[in-house]
Amino acid sequence: GGPMLGPESDLLTAVGLLCNVAAESIICGFRASATSLSTRDSRSAKGKKYFSRRLVNVARINSSNELVSTDAVVYGIGSIVSPNCFADNVQWIGGPNVLLPIVNAARSASSMALALRLIRESVHRHPPNLEMLQAGGGYRMLGLLLRQKKIMDSSILDQCFAFAVHGFVPGSMKEQQDPHAWKQGGSAGAGLPSMWSFSDRWVFSDLDAMKYLLLNHQVWDLRGSGPDLPLRLLSFLNGLVAAHSAHAAFNSRRLHLLGIIRWTLHLMLEASELYTAGALAAEQQVGSISPDDKKQSRFSERGIDEAKSSLNVAALASGWLADPPSVATIAVGGDP
């Protein structure tokens, strides 16, 4: 199917089921829904029901081949039905909200990502199910479940982003590393990708998913997740409004409706507090500090006492620590 389709593509070419045979070469192509009424076979044994179905040969349509039969008869004890897709079956049993208990039963990040993908497939290209998820409070309940689980990782973030953005397929994006990216000291997220392949085709299509799943500070606990997830989300949002995006203006207007500037400022303030807490905890872990060193410390005595708190230690353990750049690298004209 090619790399652009992605591992979750529902196209027939992705699973090798696309028929490339010429129409004049097709001998039979029966469709289960195009049948006549069933008739009971008089030769059937007592107490058993054998049915026969007459199928119309769709290969006969617009075919000049006179050797192709017009129909066929199928015998057996089973019935032939027209199959429904997964989304239609979910709609029949009550909508995508009935799948939320699967999210509640997830105990790991991988199972949570699979549960989210299952719900996403039930609303993909299915307006009735999508309307049920939006108007029925499905996104709100999904955000509450994600908040309670606290097992967030990049795969769950990708699934949530796929709810809101059309054209984004989790697992198909080729992360392009920026060799000049700023490296974070002590963080596992150093060298995060600055751009994403095929982001020029992304379309921000679902405001409710973005509001209740991605831009919800209560869902993404930064103190426990570390800087990797917010930086990954920011890189996704940058792909929506980047200059190379064909829908940058449309995506920008929709993000503005959700107050993306206010959300970004809130994220930056929270991240700066966590970086400060991580630096305090790191300084305390250095060891005993002499009185002269305490006077020269960047932090006050009050800050040193606060470094003993468990919150600061948790921020440091999650990777909220960065070495600030030197003045010479950021000041105009060098170090004054």
PDB file of N, CA and C in Angstrom, residues 22 45 54 65-66 79 91-92 100 113 123 128 162 165 174 208 227 236 254 269 271 295 297 299 302:
ATOM      1  N   ALA A  22      -9.112  -6.827 -15.052  1.00  0.00           N
ATOM      2  CA  ALA A  22      -9.944  -6.136 -16.034  1.00  0.00           C
ATOM      3  C   ALA A  22     -11.356  -6.701 -16.035  1.00  0.00           C
ATOM      4  N   ALA A  45     -34.529 -33.370   4.421  1.00  0.00           N
ATOM      5  CA  ALA A  45     -34.993 -34.375   5.369  1.00  0.00           C
ATOM      6  C   ALA A  45     -35.981 -33.753   6.342  1.00  0.00           C
ATOM      7  N   ARG A  54     -30.873 -17.533  -5.079  1.00  0.00           N
ATOM      8  CA  ARG A  54     -30.466 -17.224  -6.447  1.00  0.00           C
ATOM      9  C   ARG A  54     -29.726 -15.884  -6.420  1.00  0.00           C
ATOM     10  N   ASN A  65     -19.221 -10.208 -22.808  1.00  0.00           N
ATOM     11  CA  ASN A  65     -18.883 -11.634 -22.847  1.00  0.00           C
ATOM     12  C   ASN A  65     -20.173 -12.448 -22.702  1.00  0.00           C
ATOM     13  N   GLU A  66     -20.554 -13.165 -23.735  1.00  0.00           N
ATOM     14  CA  GLU A  66     -21.800 -13.935 -23.714  1.00  0.00           C
ATOM     15  C   GLU A  66     -21.678 -15.217 -22.916  1.00  0.00           C
ATOM     16  N   SER A  79     -27.891 -19.009   5.782  1.00  0.00           N
ATOM     17  CA  SER A  79     -28.492 -17.939   4.996  1.00  0.00           C
ATOM     18  C   SER A  79     -27.421 -16.948   4.576  1.00  0.00           C
ATOM     19  N   GLN A  91     -23.400   1.348  15.838  1.00  0.00           N
ATOM     20  CA  GLN A  91     -24.576   2.216  15.888  1.00  0.00           C
ATOM     21  C   GLN A  91     -25.829   1.437  16.266  1.00  0.00           C
ATOM     22  N   TRP A  92     -25.941   0.212  15.801  1.00  0.00           N
ATOM     23  CA  TRP A  92     -27.125  -0.598  16.055  1.00  0.00           C
ATOM     24  C   TRP A  92     -27.246  -0.982  17.526  1.00  0.00           C
ATOM     25  N   LEU A 100     -16.993   2.669  25.809  1.00  0.00           N
ATOM     26  CA  LEU A 100     -16.206   3.334  26.851  1.00  0.00           C
ATOM     27  C   LEU A 100     -15.786   2.400  27.986  1.00  0.00           C
ATOM     28  N   ALA A 113      -4.338   2.441  24.196  1.00  0.00           N
ATOM     29  CA  ALA A 113      -4.250   2.914  22.818  1.00  0.00           C
ATOM     30  C   ALA A 113      -5.123   2.078  21.886  1.00  0.00           C
ATOM     31  N   VAL A 123     -16.240   5.679  14.681  1.00  0.00           N
ATOM     32  CA  VAL A 123     -16.757   6.988  14.237  1.00  0.00           C
ATOM     33  C   VAL A 123     -16.098   7.451  12.950  1.00  0.00           C
ATOM     34  N   PRO A 128     -23.398   9.452  11.919  1.00  0.00           N
ATOM     35  CA  PRO A 128     -24.280   9.181  13.070  1.00  0.00           C
ATOM     36  C   PRO A 128     -23.518   8.840  14.345  1.00  0.00           C
ATOM     37  N   ALA A 162      -5.536  11.815  16.613  1.00  0.00           N
ATOM     38  CA  ALA A 162      -6.214  11.300  15.415  1.00  0.00           C
ATOM     39  C   ALA A 162      -7.714  11.516  15.490  1.00  0.00           C
ATOM     40  N   VAL A 165      -7.905  15.374  14.207  1.00  0.00           N
ATOM     41  CA  VAL A 165      -7.266  15.813  12.966  1.00  0.00           C
ATOM     42  C   VAL A 165      -7.468  14.761  11.889  1.00  0.00           C
ATOM     43  N   LYS A 174       6.619   9.698   9.862  1.00  0.00           N
ATOM     44  CA  LYS A 174       8.074   9.521   9.945  1.00  0.00           C
ATOM     45  C   LYS A 174       8.661  10.728  10.653  1.00  0.00           C
ATOM     46  N   ASP A 208     -14.522  19.243  19.409  1.00  0.00           N
ATOM     47  CA  ASP A 208     -14.799  18.621  20.708  1.00  0.00           C
ATOM     48  C   ASP A 208     -13.663  17.707  21.140  1.00  0.00           C
ATOM     49  N   PRO A 227       8.351  16.355  30.202  1.00  0.00           N
ATOM     50  CA  PRO A 227       8.258  17.311  29.091  1.00  0.00           C
ATOM     51  C   PRO A 227       8.062  16.670  27.727  1.00  0.00           C
ATOM     52  N   PHE A 236       2.807  18.704  17.107  1.00  0.00           N
ATOM     53  CA  PHE A 236       1.615  18.377  16.321  1.00  0.00           C
ATOM     54  C   PHE A 236       0.850  19.640  15.949  1.00  0.00           C
ATOM     55  N   ARG A 254      -9.742  27.689  13.535  1.00  0.00           N
ATOM     56  CA  ARG A 254     -10.409  26.764  14.447  1.00  0.00           C
ATOM     57  C   ARG A 254      -9.663  26.662  15.785  1.00  0.00           C
ATOM     58  N   LEU A 269       3.623  28.509  31.525  1.00  0.00           N
ATOM     59  CA  LEU A 269       3.753  28.856  32.939  1.00  0.00           C
ATOM     60  C   LEU A 269       3.891  27.606  33.800  1.00  0.00           C
ATOM     61  N   ALA A 271       4.959  24.671  32.810  1.00  0.00           N
ATOM     62  CA  ALA A 271       6.244  24.027  32.526  1.00  0.00           C
ATOM     63  C   ALA A 271       7.390  24.748  33.222  1.00  0.00           C
ATOM     64  N   LYS A 295      25.156  31.100  50.032  1.00  0.00           N
ATOM     65  CA  LYS A 295      25.001  32.520  49.708  1.00  0.00           C
ATOM     66  C   LYS A 295      25.102  32.747  48.209  1.00  0.00           C
ATOM     67  N   SER A 297      24.235  30.598  45.946  1.00  0.00           N
ATOM     68  CA  SER A 297      23.273  29.769  45.226  1.00  0.00           C
ATOM     69  C   SER A 297      22.276  30.643  44.492  1.00  0.00           C
ATOM     70  N   PHE A 299      19.244  30.097  44.375  1.00  0.00           N
ATOM     71  CA  PHE A 299      17.973  30.021  45.080  1.00  0.00           C
ATOM     72  C   PHE A 299      18.166  30.437  46.533  1.00  0.00           C
ATOM     73  N   ARG A 302      14.784  29.583  51.483  1.00  0.00           N
ATOM     74  CA  ARG A 302      13.428  29.067  51.391  1.00  0.00           C
ATOM     75  C   ARG A 302      13.296  28.076  50.246  1.00  0.00           C
TER      76      ARG A 302
END
